[in-house]
């Protein structure tokens, strides 16, 4: 099943072109519902948590978290997305070069403690901003080229502080009917990428949805007659979210906390 997407490559230039052409069906104008529902477990009583947003786009989640007193660092290749984020939220910003990443710039709003780096994600590292207490990955792992997943996982693991809590949003569908992105990342591969860094837990939840769902995947409408998923707890959480017609929520932290959340459409 995965072989049909294995060689699919989307260049950075293509992502920038999507933004220039406003082909951004993956963007949502409201705070992600699963992030809202699980923020207490992610923060876990901490204040001023440093959140990392890989391939952040202009996600409104960044300002939502900053308004709560957390700090946010994002990385985005499309400069238009960064500019629109600040414009849409009526926020001022300063632009600075990034000495450790040639050609990169960082757009900062000091008042809200938001910094967005305009650069190739794989040129970003812990030497630039240190490590983070939380990572919200709503559409990054599913967007990167399948051949880069090991490199991606290695980067994210290097950015995790000891108490980091990582929320990962993925989707389930038949890859033979959609070439991606977004790409299918099955449970087994997530375990292979992150499993050695995690503690396993016994809890397991299963949810199945009957009926038809309409998904807007960057302008492509896909019909799904039946979708099912299994929620489990490891180091890395997996969220199959409603925005993708998702079924269940997988949550994992380094302390192996079970959130026991099942997401059903329409709520």
PDB file of C-alpha atoms in Angstrom:
ATOM      1  CA  UNK A   1       0.000   0.000   0.000  1.00  0.00           C
ATOM      2  CA  UNK A   2       2.744   2.486   0.943  1.00  0.00           C
ATOM      3  CA  UNK A   3       4.831   1.696  -2.119  1.00  0.00           C
ATOM      4  CA  UNK A   4       2.577   3.871  -4.258  1.00  0.00           C
ATOM      5  CA  UNK A   5       3.721   6.954  -2.327  1.00  0.00           C
ATOM      6  CA  UNK A   6       7.282   5.955  -1.476  1.00  0.00           C
ATOM      7  CA  UNK A   7       8.928   7.806  -4.361  1.00  0.00           C
ATOM      8  CA  UNK A   8       6.670  10.851  -4.305  1.00  0.00           C
ATOM      9  CA  UNK A   9       8.725  14.037  -3.921  1.00  0.00           C
ATOM     10  CA  UNK A  10       7.391  17.555  -3.453  1.00  0.00           C
ATOM     11  CA  UNK A  11      10.051  20.247  -3.724  1.00  0.00           C
ATOM     12  CA  UNK A  12      10.297  23.304  -1.511  1.00  0.00           C
ATOM     13  CA  UNK A  13       9.579  25.398  -4.592  1.00  0.00           C
ATOM     14  CA  UNK A  14       6.291  23.551  -5.067  1.00  0.00           C
ATOM     15  CA  UNK A  15       5.228  24.336  -1.507  1.00  0.00           C
ATOM     16  CA  UNK A  16       6.064  27.990  -2.015  1.00  0.00           C
ATOM     17  CA  UNK A  17       4.083  27.932  -5.257  1.00  0.00           C
ATOM     18  CA  UNK A  18       1.049  26.555  -3.428  1.00  0.00           C
ATOM     19  CA  UNK A  19       1.128  29.513  -1.095  1.00  0.00           C
ATOM     20  CA  UNK A  20       1.581  31.966  -3.949  1.00  0.00           C
ATOM     21  CA  UNK A  21      -1.431  30.445  -5.709  1.00  0.00           C
ATOM     22  CA  UNK A  22      -3.434  30.261  -2.478  1.00  0.00           C
ATOM     23  CA  UNK A  23      -3.749  26.480  -2.778  1.00  0.00           C
ATOM     24  CA  UNK A  24      -3.768  26.042   0.966  1.00  0.00           C
ATOM     25  CA  UNK A  25      -6.743  23.822   1.679  1.00  0.00           C
ATOM     26  CA  UNK A  26      -4.764  22.423   4.607  1.00  0.00           C
ATOM     27  CA  UNK A  27      -4.963  25.745   6.473  1.00  0.00           C
ATOM     28  CA  UNK A  28      -7.758  26.197   8.988  1.00  0.00           C
ATOM     29  CA  UNK A  29      -8.890  29.634  10.237  1.00  0.00           C
ATOM     30  CA  UNK A  30      -9.770  28.365  13.703  1.00  0.00           C
ATOM     31  CA  UNK A  31      -7.791  26.828  16.544  1.00  0.00           C
ATOM     32  CA  UNK A  32      -7.457  23.079  16.138  1.00  0.00           C
ATOM     33  CA  UNK A  33     -10.147  21.338  18.194  1.00  0.00           C
ATOM     34  CA  UNK A  34      -7.944  18.478  19.315  1.00  0.00           C
ATOM     35  CA  UNK A  35      -5.290  20.878  20.527  1.00  0.00           C
ATOM     36  CA  UNK A  36      -7.978  22.729  22.470  1.00  0.00           C
ATOM     37  CA  UNK A  37      -9.287  19.540  24.032  1.00  0.00           C
ATOM     38  CA  UNK A  38      -5.875  18.231  25.031  1.00  0.00           C
ATOM     39  CA  UNK A  39      -3.993  21.395  25.950  1.00  0.00           C
ATOM     40  CA  UNK A  40      -4.109  20.642  29.688  1.00  0.00           C
ATOM     41  CA  UNK A  41      -2.433  17.286  29.154  1.00  0.00           C
ATOM     42  CA  UNK A  42       0.149  18.797  26.835  1.00  0.00           C
ATOM     43  CA  UNK A  43       1.023  21.618  29.218  1.00  0.00           C
ATOM     44  CA  UNK A  44       0.749  19.285  32.237  1.00  0.00           C
ATOM     45  CA  UNK A  45       0.657  22.074  34.804  1.00  0.00           C
ATOM     46  CA  UNK A  46       3.625  23.920  33.358  1.00  0.00           C
ATOM     47  CA  UNK A  47       3.678  27.640  32.622  1.00  0.00           C
ATOM     48  CA  UNK A  48       5.542  29.401  29.850  1.00  0.00           C
ATOM     49  CA  UNK A  49       6.016  26.222  27.814  1.00  0.00           C
ATOM     50  CA  UNK A  50       8.156  26.582  24.691  1.00  0.00           C
ATOM     51  CA  UNK A  51       6.200  25.157  21.733  1.00  0.00           C
ATOM     52  CA  UNK A  52       7.757  24.148  18.423  1.00  0.00           C
ATOM     53  CA  UNK A  53       5.687  24.205  15.220  1.00  0.00           C
ATOM     54  CA  UNK A  54       7.385  22.383  12.306  1.00  0.00           C
ATOM     55  CA  UNK A  55       6.138  23.626   8.906  1.00  0.00           C
ATOM     56  CA  UNK A  56       3.882  26.034  10.746  1.00  0.00           C
ATOM     57  CA  UNK A  57       2.299  27.874   7.824  1.00  0.00           C
ATOM     58  CA  UNK A  58       0.120  30.613   9.308  1.00  0.00           C
ATOM     59  CA  UNK A  59      -1.509  28.407  11.928  1.00  0.00           C
ATOM     60  CA  UNK A  60      -3.732  30.387  14.276  1.00  0.00           C
ATOM     61  CA  UNK A  61      -2.792  27.888  16.985  1.00  0.00           C
ATOM     62  CA  UNK A  62       0.468  29.801  17.414  1.00  0.00           C
ATOM     63  CA  UNK A  63      -1.207  32.995  18.603  1.00  0.00           C
ATOM     64  CA  UNK A  64      -3.687  31.028  20.707  1.00  0.00           C
ATOM     65  CA  UNK A  65      -0.836  29.436  22.643  1.00  0.00           C
ATOM     66  CA  UNK A  66       1.068  32.718  22.886  1.00  0.00           C
ATOM     67  CA  UNK A  67      -2.037  34.411  24.296  1.00  0.00           C
ATOM     68  CA  UNK A  68      -1.960  31.779  27.047  1.00  0.00           C
ATOM     69  CA  UNK A  69       1.552  32.851  28.006  1.00  0.00           C
ATOM     70  CA  UNK A  70       3.528  30.200  26.158  1.00  0.00           C
ATOM     71  CA  UNK A  71       6.277  30.974  23.666  1.00  0.00           C
ATOM     72  CA  UNK A  72       6.209  29.700  20.099  1.00  0.00           C
ATOM     73  CA  UNK A  73       8.884  28.943  17.535  1.00  0.00           C
ATOM     74  CA  UNK A  74       7.850  27.935  14.042  1.00  0.00           C
ATOM     75  CA  UNK A  75       9.688  27.009  10.870  1.00  0.00           C
ATOM     76  CA  UNK A  76       8.187  27.684   7.444  1.00  0.00           C
ATOM     77  CA  UNK A  77       9.611  27.690   3.913  1.00  0.00           C
ATOM     78  CA  UNK A  78       6.938  29.983   2.430  1.00  0.00           C
ATOM     79  CA  UNK A  79       7.601  33.593   3.367  1.00  0.00           C
ATOM     80  CA  UNK A  80       4.086  34.525   2.275  1.00  0.00           C
ATOM     81  CA  UNK A  81       2.658  32.305   5.004  1.00  0.00           C
ATOM     82  CA  UNK A  82       4.736  34.055   7.670  1.00  0.00           C
ATOM     83  CA  UNK A  83       3.761  37.511   6.488  1.00  0.00           C
ATOM     84  CA  UNK A  84       0.098  36.542   6.341  1.00  0.00           C
ATOM     85  CA  UNK A  85       0.233  35.167   9.879  1.00  0.00           C
ATOM     86  CA  UNK A  86       1.349  38.504  11.291  1.00  0.00           C
ATOM     87  CA  UNK A  87      -0.968  40.464   9.025  1.00  0.00           C
ATOM     88  CA  UNK A  88      -4.026  38.331   9.790  1.00  0.00           C
ATOM     89  CA  UNK A  89      -3.426  38.716  13.512  1.00  0.00           C
ATOM     90  CA  UNK A  90      -2.579  42.438  13.379  1.00  0.00           C
ATOM     91  CA  UNK A  91       0.796  41.788  14.958  1.00  0.00           C
ATOM     92  CA  UNK A  92       3.978  43.745  14.431  1.00  0.00           C
ATOM     93  CA  UNK A  93       7.258  41.957  13.831  1.00  0.00           C
ATOM     94  CA  UNK A  94      10.959  42.499  13.399  1.00  0.00           C
ATOM     95  CA  UNK A  95      13.049  40.642  10.830  1.00  0.00           C
ATOM     96  CA  UNK A  96      16.537  39.451  11.697  1.00  0.00           C
ATOM     97  CA  UNK A  97      19.116  37.312   9.897  1.00  0.00           C
ATOM     98  CA  UNK A  98      20.015  33.917  11.339  1.00  0.00           C
ATOM     99  CA  UNK A  99      23.828  33.721  11.436  1.00  0.00           C
ATOM    100  CA  UNK A 100      23.899  29.952  11.859  1.00  0.00           C
ATOM    101  CA  UNK A 101      21.644  29.348   8.830  1.00  0.00           C
ATOM    102  CA  UNK A 102      22.919  31.192   5.736  1.00  0.00           C
ATOM    103  CA  UNK A 103      20.101  32.971   3.914  1.00  0.00           C
ATOM    104  CA  UNK A 104      17.558  32.357   6.668  1.00  0.00           C
ATOM    105  CA  UNK A 105      15.527  35.050   8.425  1.00  0.00           C
ATOM    106  CA  UNK A 106      13.505  35.038  11.607  1.00  0.00           C
ATOM    107  CA  UNK A 107      10.312  37.064  12.029  1.00  0.00           C
ATOM    108  CA  UNK A 108       9.812  37.962  15.683  1.00  0.00           C
ATOM    109  CA  UNK A 109       7.010  39.433  17.737  1.00  0.00           C
ATOM    110  CA  UNK A 110       8.553  40.098  21.121  1.00  0.00           C
ATOM    111  CA  UNK A 111       5.290  41.043  22.863  1.00  0.00           C
ATOM    112  CA  UNK A 112       3.730  37.613  22.203  1.00  0.00           C
ATOM    113  CA  UNK A 113       7.020  35.710  22.157  1.00  0.00           C
ATOM    114  CA  UNK A 114       6.503  34.281  18.684  1.00  0.00           C
ATOM    115  CA  UNK A 115       9.426  33.612  16.357  1.00  0.00           C
ATOM    116  CA  UNK A 116       8.970  32.139  12.893  1.00  0.00           C
ATOM    117  CA  UNK A 117      12.034  31.044  10.936  1.00  0.00           C
ATOM    118  CA  UNK A 118      11.957  31.335   7.165  1.00  0.00           C
ATOM    119  CA  UNK A 119      14.211  28.480   6.114  1.00  0.00           C
ATOM    120  CA  UNK A 120      14.483  24.837   5.132  1.00  0.00           C
ATOM    121  CA  UNK A 121      13.272  22.795   8.117  1.00  0.00           C
ATOM    122  CA  UNK A 122      16.284  20.468   7.933  1.00  0.00           C
ATOM    123  CA  UNK A 123      18.685  23.385   8.368  1.00  0.00           C
ATOM    124  CA  UNK A 124      17.067  24.215  11.693  1.00  0.00           C
ATOM    125  CA  UNK A 125      18.561  22.566  14.788  1.00  0.00           C
ATOM    126  CA  UNK A 126      18.803  22.814  18.558  1.00  0.00           C
ATOM    127  CA  UNK A 127      21.766  25.189  18.289  1.00  0.00           C
ATOM    128  CA  UNK A 128      19.398  27.826  16.908  1.00  0.00           C
ATOM    129  CA  UNK A 129      16.677  27.846  19.595  1.00  0.00           C
ATOM    130  CA  UNK A 130      17.581  25.105  22.054  1.00  0.00           C
ATOM    131  CA  UNK A 131      15.060  22.402  22.964  1.00  0.00           C
ATOM    132  CA  UNK A 132      11.317  22.574  23.496  1.00  0.00           C
ATOM    133  CA  UNK A 133       8.804  21.541  26.112  1.00  0.00           C
ATOM    134  CA  UNK A 134       6.121  20.757  23.538  1.00  0.00           C
ATOM    135  CA  UNK A 135       5.764  20.112  19.814  1.00  0.00           C
ATOM    136  CA  UNK A 136       2.489  20.439  17.906  1.00  0.00           C
ATOM    137  CA  UNK A 137       2.699  18.595  14.602  1.00  0.00           C
ATOM    138  CA  UNK A 138      -0.675  19.051  12.976  1.00  0.00           C
ATOM    139  CA  UNK A 139       0.340  18.630   9.334  1.00  0.00           C
ATOM    140  CA  UNK A 140       4.105  18.368   9.089  1.00  0.00           C
ATOM    141  CA  UNK A 141       4.968  14.667   9.219  1.00  0.00           C
ATOM    142  CA  UNK A 142       2.213  13.975   6.696  1.00  0.00           C
ATOM    143  CA  UNK A 143       3.537  16.712   4.399  1.00  0.00           C
ATOM    144  CA  UNK A 144       7.235  15.871   4.197  1.00  0.00           C
ATOM    145  CA  UNK A 145       8.465  13.545   1.488  1.00  0.00           C
ATOM    146  CA  UNK A 146       8.200   9.884   2.574  1.00  0.00           C
ATOM    147  CA  UNK A 147      11.916   9.344   1.919  1.00  0.00           C
ATOM    148  CA  UNK A 148      12.763  12.024   4.519  1.00  0.00           C
ATOM    149  CA  UNK A 149      10.873  10.582   7.494  1.00  0.00           C
ATOM    150  CA  UNK A 150      13.887   9.167   9.317  1.00  0.00           C
ATOM    151  CA  UNK A 151      15.701  12.490   8.964  1.00  0.00           C
ATOM    152  CA  UNK A 152      12.588  14.295  10.169  1.00  0.00           C
ATOM    153  CA  UNK A 153      12.172  12.069  13.223  1.00  0.00           C
ATOM    154  CA  UNK A 154      15.832  12.497  14.115  1.00  0.00           C
ATOM    155  CA  UNK A 155      15.462  16.274  13.980  1.00  0.00           C
ATOM    156  CA  UNK A 156      12.361  16.335  16.158  1.00  0.00           C
ATOM    157  CA  UNK A 157      13.854  14.012  18.738  1.00  0.00           C
ATOM    158  CA  UNK A 158      16.894  16.287  18.964  1.00  0.00           C
ATOM    159  CA  UNK A 159      14.596  19.242  19.680  1.00  0.00           C
ATOM    160  CA  UNK A 160      12.735  17.550  22.544  1.00  0.00           C
ATOM    161  CA  UNK A 161      13.586  18.593  26.077  1.00  0.00           C
ATOM    162  CA  UNK A 162      13.403  15.906  28.744  1.00  0.00           C
ATOM    163  CA  UNK A 163       9.842  16.893  29.651  1.00  0.00           C
ATOM    164  CA  UNK A 164       8.697  17.459  26.059  1.00  0.00           C
ATOM    165  CA  UNK A 165       5.179  16.472  25.044  1.00  0.00           C
ATOM    166  CA  UNK A 166       4.640  15.909  21.348  1.00  0.00           C
ATOM    167  CA  UNK A 167       1.235  15.909  19.686  1.00  0.00           C
ATOM    168  CA  UNK A 168       1.204  14.411  16.217  1.00  0.00           C
ATOM    169  CA  UNK A 169      -1.754  14.641  13.858  1.00  0.00           C
ATOM    170  CA  UNK A 170      -2.050  12.132  11.028  1.00  0.00           C
ATOM    171  CA  UNK A 171      -4.782  10.751   8.802  1.00  0.00           C
ATOM    172  CA  UNK A 172      -5.948   7.403   7.499  1.00  0.00           C
ATOM    173  CA  UNK A 173      -6.938   6.745   3.884  1.00  0.00           C
ATOM    174  CA  UNK A 174      -6.225   4.477   0.922  1.00  0.00           C
ATOM    175  CA  UNK A 175      -2.966   5.752  -0.644  1.00  0.00           C
ATOM    176  CA  UNK A 176      -3.861   4.110  -3.936  1.00  0.00           C
ATOM    177  CA  UNK A 177      -6.577   6.737  -4.330  1.00  0.00           C
ATOM    178  CA  UNK A 178      -4.523   9.801  -3.416  1.00  0.00           C
ATOM    179  CA  UNK A 179      -0.856  10.324  -4.254  1.00  0.00           C
ATOM    180  CA  UNK A 180      -0.263  12.875  -1.507  1.00  0.00           C
ATOM    181  CA  UNK A 181       0.501  15.133   0.141  1.00  0.00           C
ATOM    182  CA  UNK A 182      -0.811  14.727   2.725  1.00  0.00           C
ATOM    183  CA  UNK A 183       0.788  11.297   2.903  1.00  0.00           C
ATOM    184  CA  UNK A 184      -0.293   8.220   4.788  1.00  0.00           C
ATOM    185  CA  UNK A 185       1.915   7.459   7.805  1.00  0.00           C
ATOM    186  CA  UNK A 186       0.695   4.207   9.383  1.00  0.00           C
ATOM    187  CA  UNK A 187       1.011   3.301  13.048  1.00  0.00           C
ATOM    188  CA  UNK A 188       3.766   0.811  12.321  1.00  0.00           C
ATOM    189  CA  UNK A 189       5.994   3.440  10.761  1.00  0.00           C
ATOM    190  CA  UNK A 190       5.458   5.875  13.614  1.00  0.00           C
ATOM    191  CA  UNK A 191       6.558   3.117  15.968  1.00  0.00           C
ATOM    192  CA  UNK A 192       9.609   2.457  13.819  1.00  0.00           C
ATOM    193  CA  UNK A 193      10.521   6.151  13.733  1.00  0.00           C
ATOM    194  CA  UNK A 194       9.958   6.988  17.388  1.00  0.00           C
ATOM    195  CA  UNK A 195       9.405   3.711  19.234  1.00  0.00           C
ATOM    196  CA  UNK A 196      12.940   3.258  20.545  1.00  0.00           C
ATOM    197  CA  UNK A 197      12.677   6.608  22.309  1.00  0.00           C
ATOM    198  CA  UNK A 198       9.382   5.788  23.966  1.00  0.00           C
ATOM    199  CA  UNK A 199       7.888   3.820  26.785  1.00  0.00           C
ATOM    200  CA  UNK A 200       4.959   1.643  25.825  1.00  0.00           C
ATOM    201  CA  UNK A 201       1.653   1.517  27.678  1.00  0.00           C
ATOM    202  CA  UNK A 202      -1.039  -1.093  27.908  1.00  0.00           C
ATOM    203  CA  UNK A 203      -4.007   1.171  27.154  1.00  0.00           C
ATOM    204  CA  UNK A 204      -5.680   0.790  23.776  1.00  0.00           C
ATOM    205  CA  UNK A 205      -8.842   2.289  22.322  1.00  0.00           C
ATOM    206  CA  UNK A 206     -10.503   1.446  19.038  1.00  0.00           C
ATOM    207  CA  UNK A 207     -12.990   3.553  17.125  1.00  0.00           C
ATOM    208  CA  UNK A 208     -14.704   2.897  13.825  1.00  0.00           C
ATOM    209  CA  UNK A 209     -16.779   5.247  11.768  1.00  0.00           C
ATOM    210  CA  UNK A 210     -19.419   4.190   9.276  1.00  0.00           C
ATOM    211  CA  UNK A 211     -20.695   6.393   6.503  1.00  0.00           C
ATOM    212  CA  UNK A 212     -19.154   8.735   3.983  1.00  0.00           C
ATOM    213  CA  UNK A 213     -16.749  11.591   4.587  1.00  0.00           C
ATOM    214  CA  UNK A 214     -15.760  14.391   2.292  1.00  0.00           C
ATOM    215  CA  UNK A 215     -12.147  15.430   2.748  1.00  0.00           C
ATOM    216  CA  UNK A 216     -10.605  18.547   1.243  1.00  0.00           C
ATOM    217  CA  UNK A 217      -6.955  17.668   0.705  1.00  0.00           C
ATOM    218  CA  UNK A 218      -5.563  20.844  -0.835  1.00  0.00           C
ATOM    219  CA  UNK A 219      -8.484  21.073  -3.213  1.00  0.00           C
ATOM    220  CA  UNK A 220      -8.850  17.350  -3.915  1.00  0.00           C
ATOM    221  CA  UNK A 221     -12.132  15.842  -2.703  1.00  0.00           C
ATOM    222  CA  UNK A 222     -11.848  12.220  -1.682  1.00  0.00           C
ATOM    223  CA  UNK A 223     -14.720   9.956  -0.707  1.00  0.00           C
ATOM    224  CA  UNK A 224     -14.208   7.477   2.094  1.00  0.00           C
ATOM    225  CA  UNK A 225     -16.873   4.863   2.777  1.00  0.00           C
ATOM    226  CA  UNK A 226     -15.344   3.504   5.946  1.00  0.00           C
ATOM    227  CA  UNK A 227     -12.443   4.558   8.159  1.00  0.00           C
ATOM    228  CA  UNK A 228     -11.142   3.054  11.346  1.00  0.00           C
ATOM    229  CA  UNK A 229      -8.220   3.601  13.665  1.00  0.00           C
ATOM    230  CA  UNK A 230      -6.635   2.422  16.875  1.00  0.00           C
ATOM    231  CA  UNK A 231      -5.553   4.830  19.590  1.00  0.00           C
ATOM    232  CA  UNK A 232      -2.554   3.870  21.664  1.00  0.00           C
ATOM    233  CA  UNK A 233      -0.052   5.469  24.008  1.00  0.00           C
ATOM    234  CA  UNK A 234       3.697   5.675  23.413  1.00  0.00           C
ATOM    235  CA  UNK A 235       6.224   8.475  23.655  1.00  0.00           C
ATOM    236  CA  UNK A 236       4.819  10.124  20.564  1.00  0.00           C
ATOM    237  CA  UNK A 237       1.125  10.960  20.384  1.00  0.00           C
ATOM    238  CA  UNK A 238      -0.835  10.368  17.232  1.00  0.00           C
ATOM    239  CA  UNK A 239      -3.937  12.395  16.509  1.00  0.00           C
ATOM    240  CA  UNK A 240      -6.252  11.299  13.720  1.00  0.00           C
ATOM    241  CA  UNK A 241      -8.232  14.503  13.728  1.00  0.00           C
ATOM    242  CA  UNK A 242     -11.670  15.513  12.574  1.00  0.00           C
ATOM    243  CA  UNK A 243     -10.296  18.084  10.147  1.00  0.00           C
ATOM    244  CA  UNK A 244      -9.120  15.111   8.120  1.00  0.00           C
ATOM    245  CA  UNK A 245     -12.298  13.176   8.886  1.00  0.00           C
ATOM    246  CA  UNK A 246     -10.277  11.481  11.598  1.00  0.00           C
ATOM    247  CA  UNK A 247     -11.291   8.816  14.035  1.00  0.00           C
ATOM    248  CA  UNK A 248      -9.135   8.660  17.113  1.00  0.00           C
ATOM    249  CA  UNK A 249      -6.500  10.409  19.143  1.00  0.00           C
ATOM    250  CA  UNK A 250      -3.142   8.886  19.943  1.00  0.00           C
ATOM    251  CA  UNK A 251      -1.245  10.607  22.704  1.00  0.00           C
ATOM    252  CA  UNK A 252       2.161   9.897  24.124  1.00  0.00           C
ATOM    253  CA  UNK A 253       4.653  11.728  26.256  1.00  0.00           C
ATOM    254  CA  UNK A 254       7.996  10.859  27.733  1.00  0.00           C
ATOM    255  CA  UNK A 255       6.100  10.175  30.943  1.00  0.00           C
ATOM    256  CA  UNK A 256       3.763   7.906  29.026  1.00  0.00           C
ATOM    257  CA  UNK A 257       0.499   9.610  29.974  1.00  0.00           C
ATOM    258  CA  UNK A 258      -2.708   8.189  28.516  1.00  0.00           C
ATOM    259  CA  UNK A 259      -5.290  10.733  27.407  1.00  0.00           C
ATOM    260  CA  UNK A 260      -7.872   8.125  26.480  1.00  0.00           C
ATOM    261  CA  UNK A 261      -9.532  10.362  23.914  1.00  0.00           C
ATOM    262  CA  UNK A 262     -11.615   9.138  21.008  1.00  0.00           C
ATOM    263  CA  UNK A 263     -12.635  11.669  18.379  1.00  0.00           C
ATOM    264  CA  UNK A 264     -15.861  11.252  16.456  1.00  0.00           C
ATOM    265  CA  UNK A 265     -16.951  13.466  13.534  1.00  0.00           C
ATOM    266  CA  UNK A 266     -19.468  16.211  13.867  1.00  0.00           C
ATOM    267  CA  UNK A 267     -18.900  17.276  17.467  1.00  0.00           C
TER     268      UNK A 267
END
